[in-house]
Amino acid sequence: MPAPGANLRIDGERLWDSLMTMARIGPGVRGGNNRQTLTDDDRQGRRLFQDWAEAAGMTVRVDAMGNMFARAEGTEPDLAPVFVGSHLDTQPTGGRFDGVLGVLAALEIIRTLRDLNVRTRRPIEVVNWTNEEGTRFAPAMVGSGVFAGVHTLDWAYERTDADGLRLGDELARIGFRGEDAATPRRPHACFELHIEQGPILEREEIDIGIVTHGQGLRWLEVTLTGQESHTGSTPMDMRRNAGLGMAQVIAVVDTIARRHAPHAVGSVGHAVVFPNSRNIVPGRAVFTVDVRSPDLAVLTAMEASVRGEAAAIAEALGLGLEIAEVGAFDPVTFDPGCVASLRAAAQRLGYSHRDIVSGAGHDACWINRVAPTAMVMCPCVDGLSHNEDEDIRPDWARAGADVLLHAVLETAEIVG
Ligand code: HGY
Ligand code: MN
Ligand code: MN
């Protein structure tokens, strides 16, 4: 006798339509998205999500960090809810699926349960976490970080963007600074569906990634200070060239990551030189080093190497050096029970699957601190993400959402 709900599947076409509709908000310049956190486009995307959630019979609550919780009531409302969600904000040259798939697949689960009048004992809350990307306001995963008690609300409100605008003010400006404290309400469990953002699943022709671990990250903002001078009349041995120092540190970050192959990674994606004039030797360079590894000892060693080698470069070039940690989380081991639930769902549904370590950071990494949490991934074309060409196939989205549905149903306890 199959378990109750064993034959349930989400409506793949409705999910795909919702993804394509959301993708029209905050379009990029090459078919992707630029819907950065707390912009007018983010507000529009949030409102669309809220409209859809309310049309599906859910009530939407917004906390002081702008995290959105769309609640489908359970038959026993006092039980701790099951969270399922991700993020709607995107990179400046982002794709249509990073984060968005996780939020809209979660919404699709509720739409499906409502269509078929399927109830669960526990409430289910679909979550849109604020500022997962950490581009406009560093660090990444701020909304889920405040919820999990990693950051204080006041600290988060003080984050500023490149124009000096405060996160707290921008949250209020778009009308999503809720009253409820962003303190953890301890969900019963939490699940997140996300595109892999890497090449493994597609290359191995596997439908589903069961995420057992997430690698850790360190973001180090480096400021090198030299002396602005004329690029034509300043002799080479008199220059204190902050731009040269930055170039050498960028190269050494790549060397350090390769030294810890095959799992460590390192790069610099944010960099500015001042005054950024063609005929002035840069007097200052500010850039962010991003190093990651699934192994804490390797991550710690890489951070120490970056600090040491940057100091040696600064000394050799006569530059001042400041290094500030602007983002950090240790490698994550997801909850074995939630991982097993996802794996069993993939198995029952007949989807090919394999265990995988997440290369990217996700809100689930923080929520894992306050509740049993796990993630499921679907492939993405050429493993590409944080690029407007990011793409997935509709059947990948459907498979990921079906696995998510069955793990959530098992955890929220379907009422037969
Ligand atoms: O940086 C990350 O891993 C995520 O995309 N915020
Ligand atoms: Mn993401
Ligand atoms: Mn991302």
Coordinates of C-alpha atoms and ligand atoms in Angstrom, one line a residue:
M1 CA 0.0 0.0 0.0
P2 CA 1.7 3.3 -1.1
A3 CA 2.2 5.9 1.6
P4 CA -0.4 8.8 1.6
G5 CA 0.6 11.3 -1.0
A6 CA 3.1 8.9 -2.7
N7 CA 1.7 9.8 -6.1
L8 CA 1.7 13.5 -5.6
R9 CA 3.6 15.6 -8.2
I10 CA 3.9 19.3 -8.6
D11 CA 2.6 21.2 -11.7
G12 CA 5.8 21.6 -13.6
E13 CA 4.2 24.0 -16.2
R14 CA 2.8 26.3 -13.5
L15 CA 6.2 26.4 -11.8
W16 CA 7.9 27.2 -15.1
D17 CA 5.3 30.0 -15.9
S18 CA 5.9 31.5 -12.4
L19 CA 9.7 31.4 -13.0
M20 CA 9.4 33.2 -16.3
T21 CA 7.0 35.8 -14.9
M22 CA 9.3 36.6 -12.0
A23 CA 12.2 36.8 -14.5
R24 CA 10.5 39.7 -16.2
I25 CA 11.1 41.8 -13.0
G26 CA 14.5 43.4 -12.8
P27 CA 15.7 42.2 -16.2
G28 CA 19.4 42.1 -17.0
V29 CA 20.9 43.2 -20.3
R30 CA 21.4 39.7 -21.8
G31 CA 18.3 37.8 -20.8
G32 CA 19.2 37.2 -17.1
N33 CA 18.3 39.3 -14.1
N34 CA 19.6 42.3 -12.2
R35 CA 17.1 42.4 -9.3
Q36 CA 19.5 43.4 -6.5
T37 CA 18.3 43.4 -2.9
L38 CA 16.2 46.3 -1.6
T39 CA 15.9 48.0 -5.0
D40 CA 12.6 49.0 -6.5
D41 CA 12.8 45.8 -8.6
D42 CA 13.3 43.7 -5.5
R43 CA 10.2 45.4 -4.0
Q44 CA 8.2 44.5 -7.2
G45 CA 9.4 40.9 -7.0
R46 CA 8.5 40.7 -3.3
R47 CA 5.0 42.1 -4.0
L48 CA 4.4 39.6 -6.8
F49 CA 5.5 36.7 -4.5
Q50 CA 3.2 38.0 -1.8
D51 CA 0.3 38.3 -4.2
W52 CA 0.8 34.7 -5.4
A53 CA 1.2 33.4 -1.8
E54 CA -2.1 35.1 -0.7
A55 CA -3.8 33.8 -3.8
A56 CA -2.8 30.4 -2.7
G57 CA -4.5 30.9 0.7
M58 CA -1.4 31.8 2.6
T59 CA -0.8 34.6 5.1
V60 CA 2.4 36.5 4.7
R61 CA 4.4 37.9 7.6
V62 CA 7.5 40.2 7.1
D63 CA 10.1 40.4 9.9
A64 CA 12.4 43.3 10.9
M65 CA 15.0 42.0 8.4
G66 CA 12.4 41.9 5.6
N67 CA 12.5 38.1 5.5
M68 CA 9.1 37.0 4.1
F69 CA 7.2 34.0 5.7
A70 CA 4.2 32.9 3.6
R71 CA 2.4 30.4 5.9
A72 CA 0.1 27.6 4.9
E73 CA -1.7 26.6 8.1
G74 CA -1.4 23.0 9.5
T75 CA -4.2 21.1 11.2
E76 CA -2.2 21.7 14.4
P77 CA -1.2 25.4 14.2
D78 CA 0.8 25.3 17.4
L79 CA 3.3 22.9 16.1
A80 CA 6.6 24.4 14.9
P81 CA 6.4 25.0 11.1
V82 CA 8.5 23.4 8.4
F83 CA 10.4 26.1 6.4
V84 CA 11.0 25.8 2.7
G85 CA 12.4 28.6 0.7
S86 CA 15.5 30.5 -0.6
H87 CA 15.9 34.1 -2.0
L88 CA 14.5 36.3 -4.7
D89 CA 17.4 38.8 -4.9
T90 CA 19.9 38.4 -7.7
Q91 CA 23.4 39.3 -8.7
P92 CA 23.8 42.4 -11.0
T93 CA 24.5 40.0 -13.9
G94 CA 22.5 37.2 -12.3
G95 CA 20.5 34.4 -13.7
R96 CA 16.7 33.7 -13.6
F97 CA 17.0 30.6 -11.3
D98 CA 19.6 31.2 -8.6
G99 CA 17.5 31.4 -5.4
V100 CA 14.2 32.1 -7.3
L101 CA 13.8 28.4 -8.1
G102 CA 13.9 27.6 -4.4
V103 CA 11.2 30.2 -3.5
L104 CA 8.8 29.5 -6.4
A105 CA 9.2 25.7 -6.1
A106 CA 8.2 26.0 -2.5
L107 CA 5.2 28.1 -3.5
E108 CA 4.3 25.5 -6.1
I109 CA 4.3 22.9 -3.3
I110 CA 1.6 24.8 -1.5
R111 CA -0.4 25.4 -4.7
T112 CA -0.3 21.7 -5.4
L113 CA -1.4 20.7 -1.8
R114 CA -4.2 23.3 -2.0
D115 CA -5.4 22.0 -5.4
L116 CA -5.7 18.5 -4.1
N117 CA -6.9 19.6 -0.6
V118 CA -4.0 17.8 1.1
R119 CA -3.4 18.9 4.7
T120 CA -0.4 18.5 7.0
R121 CA -0.2 18.5 10.8
R122 CA 2.5 21.1 10.8
P123 CA 2.2 24.5 9.2
I124 CA 4.5 25.0 6.2
E125 CA 6.2 28.4 5.7
V126 CA 7.6 29.4 2.3
V127 CA 10.5 31.8 3.0
N128 CA 12.1 34.6 0.9
W129 CA 15.3 35.5 2.8
T130 CA 16.6 39.1 2.5
N131 CA 19.9 39.8 0.8
E132 CA 21.2 36.3 0.2
E133 CA 23.7 37.5 -2.5
G134 CA 25.7 40.0 -0.5
T135 CA 26.6 42.1 -3.5
R136 CA 24.9 45.4 -2.8
F137 CA 25.3 45.0 0.9
A138 CA 28.1 42.7 2.2
P139 CA 28.1 40.0 3.5
A140 CA 26.0 37.3 1.8
M141 CA 23.0 35.7 3.6
V142 CA 22.4 38.6 5.9
G143 CA 18.6 38.0 6.3
S144 CA 19.0 34.4 7.3
G145 CA 22.1 35.3 9.3
V146 CA 20.1 37.7 11.5
F147 CA 17.3 35.1 11.8
A148 CA 19.8 32.5 13.0
G149 CA 21.4 34.9 15.5
V150 CA 24.7 35.1 13.7
H151 CA 24.3 38.9 13.2
T152 CA 22.4 41.5 15.2
L153 CA 19.6 43.4 13.6
D154 CA 21.4 46.7 14.3
W155 CA 24.6 45.5 12.7
A156 CA 22.7 44.4 9.6
Y157 CA 20.9 47.7 9.4
E158 CA 24.2 49.6 9.4
R159 CA 25.5 47.8 6.3
T160 CA 26.0 50.3 3.5
D161 CA 26.1 50.0 -0.3
A162 CA 28.6 51.7 -2.7
D163 CA 26.5 54.9 -2.5
G164 CA 26.5 54.9 1.3
L165 CA 22.9 54.0 1.6
R166 CA 22.1 52.0 4.8
L167 CA 20.4 48.6 4.6
G168 CA 17.9 49.5 7.3
D169 CA 16.9 52.6 5.5
E170 CA 16.5 50.8 2.1
L171 CA 14.4 48.1 3.8
A172 CA 12.1 50.8 5.1
R173 CA 12.1 52.7 1.8
I174 CA 10.8 49.7 -0.1
G175 CA 8.2 49.1 2.6
F176 CA 9.5 45.7 3.8
R177 CA 10.9 46.5 7.2
G178 CA 8.5 44.4 9.3
E179 CA 7.7 44.9 13.0
D180 CA 8.4 41.3 14.2
A181 CA 11.8 40.8 15.6
A182 CA 14.0 38.7 13.3
T183 CA 14.8 36.4 16.1
P184 CA 14.7 32.6 15.5
R185 CA 11.3 31.1 15.9
R186 CA 13.0 27.7 15.7
P187 CA 11.3 25.9 12.8
H188 CA 10.8 22.2 13.1
A189 CA 13.0 21.7 10.0
C190 CA 14.1 23.6 6.9
F191 CA 14.6 22.6 3.2
E192 CA 16.0 24.5 0.3
L193 CA 16.0 23.7 -3.4
H194 CA 18.8 25.4 -5.4
I195 CA 20.4 25.1 -8.8
E196 CA 23.9 23.5 -8.4
Q197 CA 25.7 26.5 -9.9
G198 CA 28.5 24.0 -10.8
P199 CA 29.1 21.4 -13.6
I200 CA 28.9 18.0 -11.7
L201 CA 25.2 17.0 -12.0
E202 CA 24.8 17.9 -15.7
R203 CA 28.2 16.3 -16.6
E204 CA 27.2 13.0 -14.9
E205 CA 23.6 13.3 -16.3
I206 CA 22.1 13.1 -12.8
D207 CA 18.8 14.7 -12.0
I208 CA 19.2 15.4 -8.3
G209 CA 22.0 16.5 -5.9
I210 CA 21.5 15.6 -2.3
V211 CA 23.6 18.2 -0.5
T212 CA 25.3 16.7 2.5
H213 CA 27.7 19.5 3.2
G214 CA 28.4 23.2 2.2
Q215 CA 31.9 24.6 1.9
G216 CA 33.0 27.4 4.2
L217 CA 33.9 30.9 3.0
R218 CA 36.0 33.9 4.0
W219 CA 35.6 37.3 2.4
L220 CA 38.6 39.6 3.2
E221 CA 38.4 43.2 2.2
V222 CA 41.9 44.4 1.4
T223 CA 42.9 48.1 1.3
L224 CA 46.4 48.9 -0.1
T225 CA 47.6 52.5 0.2
G226 CA 50.4 53.9 -1.9
Q227 CA 50.8 57.4 -3.4
E228 CA 49.0 59.0 -6.3
S229 CA 51.6 60.3 -8.8
H230 CA 51.9 61.1 -12.5
T231 CA 52.1 58.0 -14.7
G232 CA 54.4 59.8 -17.1
S233 CA 56.9 61.7 -15.0
T234 CA 57.3 59.5 -11.9
P235 CA 60.4 57.3 -12.2
M236 CA 59.5 53.6 -11.7
D237 CA 61.6 53.2 -8.6
M238 CA 59.8 56.1 -7.0
R239 CA 56.3 54.8 -7.4
R240 CA 54.2 53.4 -4.6
N241 CA 51.7 51.7 -6.8
A242 CA 48.6 50.4 -5.0
G243 CA 47.2 49.0 -8.3
L244 CA 50.4 46.9 -8.8
G245 CA 50.0 45.5 -5.2
M246 CA 46.4 44.6 -5.9
A247 CA 47.4 42.7 -9.1
Q248 CA 50.1 40.8 -7.2
V249 CA 47.7 39.9 -4.4
I250 CA 45.0 38.7 -6.9
A251 CA 47.6 36.5 -8.5
V252 CA 48.7 35.0 -5.2
V253 CA 45.1 34.2 -4.2
D254 CA 44.9 32.1 -7.3
T255 CA 48.2 30.3 -6.4
I256 CA 47.1 29.7 -2.8
A257 CA 43.8 28.1 -3.9
R258 CA 45.6 25.9 -6.5
R259 CA 48.0 24.9 -3.7
H260 CA 45.0 23.3 -1.9
A261 CA 43.5 21.6 -5.0
P262 CA 41.1 19.9 -5.8
H263 CA 38.4 21.4 -3.5
A264 CA 39.7 24.8 -2.5
V265 CA 38.8 27.9 -4.5
G266 CA 39.9 31.5 -4.4
S267 CA 39.4 34.7 -6.5
V268 CA 38.8 38.4 -6.3
G269 CA 35.6 39.6 -8.0
H270 CA 35.2 43.1 -6.5
A271 CA 38.1 45.6 -7.0
V272 CA 38.4 49.3 -7.3
V273 CA 41.4 51.6 -7.7
F274 CA 41.5 55.2 -6.7
P275 CA 41.4 57.7 -8.2
N276 CA 40.9 55.4 -11.3
S277 CA 42.4 57.9 -13.7
R278 CA 44.3 56.8 -16.7
N279 CA 47.4 59.0 -16.0
I280 CA 47.6 58.7 -12.2
V281 CA 49.5 55.8 -10.5
P282 CA 46.8 54.4 -8.2
G283 CA 47.2 55.7 -4.6
R284 CA 44.7 53.2 -3.2
A285 CA 43.2 49.9 -4.1
V286 CA 40.2 48.2 -2.3
F287 CA 39.3 44.7 -3.2
T288 CA 37.6 41.6 -1.7
V289 CA 39.3 38.2 -1.5
D290 CA 36.9 35.2 -1.7
V291 CA 38.4 31.9 -0.5
R292 CA 36.4 28.7 0.2
S293 CA 36.9 25.1 1.1
P294 CA 34.8 22.3 2.6
D295 CA 37.7 21.7 5.0
L296 CA 38.0 24.2 7.9
A297 CA 41.7 23.5 8.4
V298 CA 42.3 24.3 4.7
L299 CA 40.1 27.4 4.9
T300 CA 42.0 28.6 7.9
A301 CA 45.4 27.9 6.3
M302 CA 44.3 29.8 3.1
E303 CA 43.2 32.8 5.1
A304 CA 46.6 32.9 6.9
S305 CA 48.5 32.6 3.6
V306 CA 46.5 35.4 2.0
R307 CA 47.2 37.7 5.1
G308 CA 50.9 36.7 5.1
E309 CA 51.6 37.1 1.4
A310 CA 49.6 40.3 1.2
A311 CA 51.8 41.7 4.0
A312 CA 55.0 40.7 2.1
I313 CA 53.7 42.3 -1.1
A314 CA 52.8 45.5 0.7
E315 CA 56.1 45.7 2.3
A316 CA 58.1 45.1 -0.9
L317 CA 56.1 47.9 -2.7
G318 CA 56.1 50.3 0.2
L319 CA 52.3 50.2 0.6
G320 CA 50.1 50.5 3.6
L321 CA 47.9 47.4 4.2
E322 CA 44.5 46.9 6.0
I323 CA 42.6 43.7 5.9
A324 CA 39.0 43.5 7.2
E325 CA 36.9 40.3 7.4
V326 CA 33.6 41.2 5.7
G327 CA 32.1 37.7 5.4
A328 CA 32.7 34.3 7.0
F329 CA 31.0 31.0 7.6
D330 CA 32.5 27.7 8.4
P331 CA 31.9 24.5 6.4
V332 CA 28.4 23.1 7.1
T333 CA 27.3 19.5 7.7
F334 CA 23.5 19.4 7.0
D335 CA 21.1 17.4 9.2
P336 CA 21.4 13.7 8.4
G337 CA 17.7 13.1 9.0
C338 CA 16.7 15.8 6.5
V339 CA 19.3 14.7 4.1
A340 CA 18.0 11.1 4.3
S341 CA 14.4 12.4 3.8
L342 CA 15.5 14.1 0.5
R343 CA 17.5 11.0 -0.6
A344 CA 14.6 8.7 0.1
A345 CA 12.2 11.0 -1.8
A346 CA 14.5 11.0 -4.9
Q347 CA 14.8 7.2 -4.6
R348 CA 11.0 6.7 -4.4
L349 CA 10.3 9.1 -7.2
G350 CA 12.8 7.3 -9.4
Y351 CA 15.1 10.3 -10.0
S352 CA 18.8 9.6 -10.5
H353 CA 20.7 11.2 -7.6
R354 CA 24.1 11.6 -5.9
D355 CA 25.4 13.2 -2.8
I356 CA 27.1 16.6 -3.4
V357 CA 28.9 19.3 -1.5
S358 CA 27.6 22.8 -2.2
G359 CA 30.3 25.2 -3.6
A360 CA 28.1 28.2 -3.0
G361 CA 26.8 29.6 0.2
H362 CA 23.1 29.5 0.9
D363 CA 20.6 30.6 3.5
A364 CA 20.2 27.0 4.5
C365 CA 23.8 27.2 5.8
W366 CA 22.8 29.6 8.5
I367 CA 19.3 28.1 9.2
N368 CA 21.2 24.8 9.8
R369 CA 22.3 26.4 13.1
V370 CA 18.8 26.8 14.5
A371 CA 16.9 23.8 13.0
P372 CA 17.6 20.5 11.2
T373 CA 18.2 21.6 7.6
A374 CA 19.1 20.2 4.2
M375 CA 19.3 21.1 0.6
V376 CA 18.4 19.5 -2.7
M377 CA 19.9 20.6 -6.1
C378 CA 19.1 20.4 -9.7
P379 CA 21.6 20.6 -12.6
C380 CA 22.3 23.9 -14.5
V381 CA 23.4 24.2 -18.1
D382 CA 27.2 24.2 -18.4
G383 CA 27.4 24.6 -14.6
L384 CA 27.0 28.3 -15.2
S385 CA 25.6 30.7 -12.6
H386 CA 26.2 34.3 -11.5
N387 CA 26.0 34.9 -15.2
E388 CA 23.0 36.0 -17.3
D389 CA 23.3 32.9 -19.4
E390 CA 22.4 30.8 -16.3
D391 CA 19.9 28.2 -17.5
I392 CA 18.1 25.0 -16.4
R393 CA 15.7 22.6 -18.2
P394 CA 12.0 22.6 -17.1
D395 CA 12.3 18.9 -16.2
W396 CA 15.2 19.6 -13.9
A397 CA 13.1 22.2 -12.1
R398 CA 10.2 19.8 -11.8
A399 CA 12.3 16.9 -10.5
G400 CA 13.9 19.1 -7.9
A401 CA 10.4 20.5 -6.8
D402 CA 9.0 17.0 -6.6
V403 CA 11.8 15.8 -4.3
L404 CA 11.3 18.9 -2.2
L405 CA 7.5 18.3 -2.1
H406 CA 7.9 14.7 -0.7
A407 CA 10.6 15.6 1.9
V408 CA 8.4 18.5 3.1
L409 CA 5.3 16.3 3.2
E410 CA 7.1 13.6 5.2
T411 CA 8.5 16.2 7.7
A412 CA 5.2 18.3 8.0
E413 CA 3.3 15.0 8.3
I414 CA 0.6 14.6 5.7
V415 CA -2.9 14.2 7.2
G416 CA -4.4 11.2 5.4
Ligands
HGY1 O1 28.4 33.8 -2.5 C1 27.7 32.8 -2.5 O2 28.1 31.6 -2.5 C2 26.2 33.0 -2.7 O3 25.9 33.0 -4.0 N1 25.8 34.2 -2.0
MN2 MN 21.6 31.5 -4.4
MN3 MN 23.9 33.6 -5.9

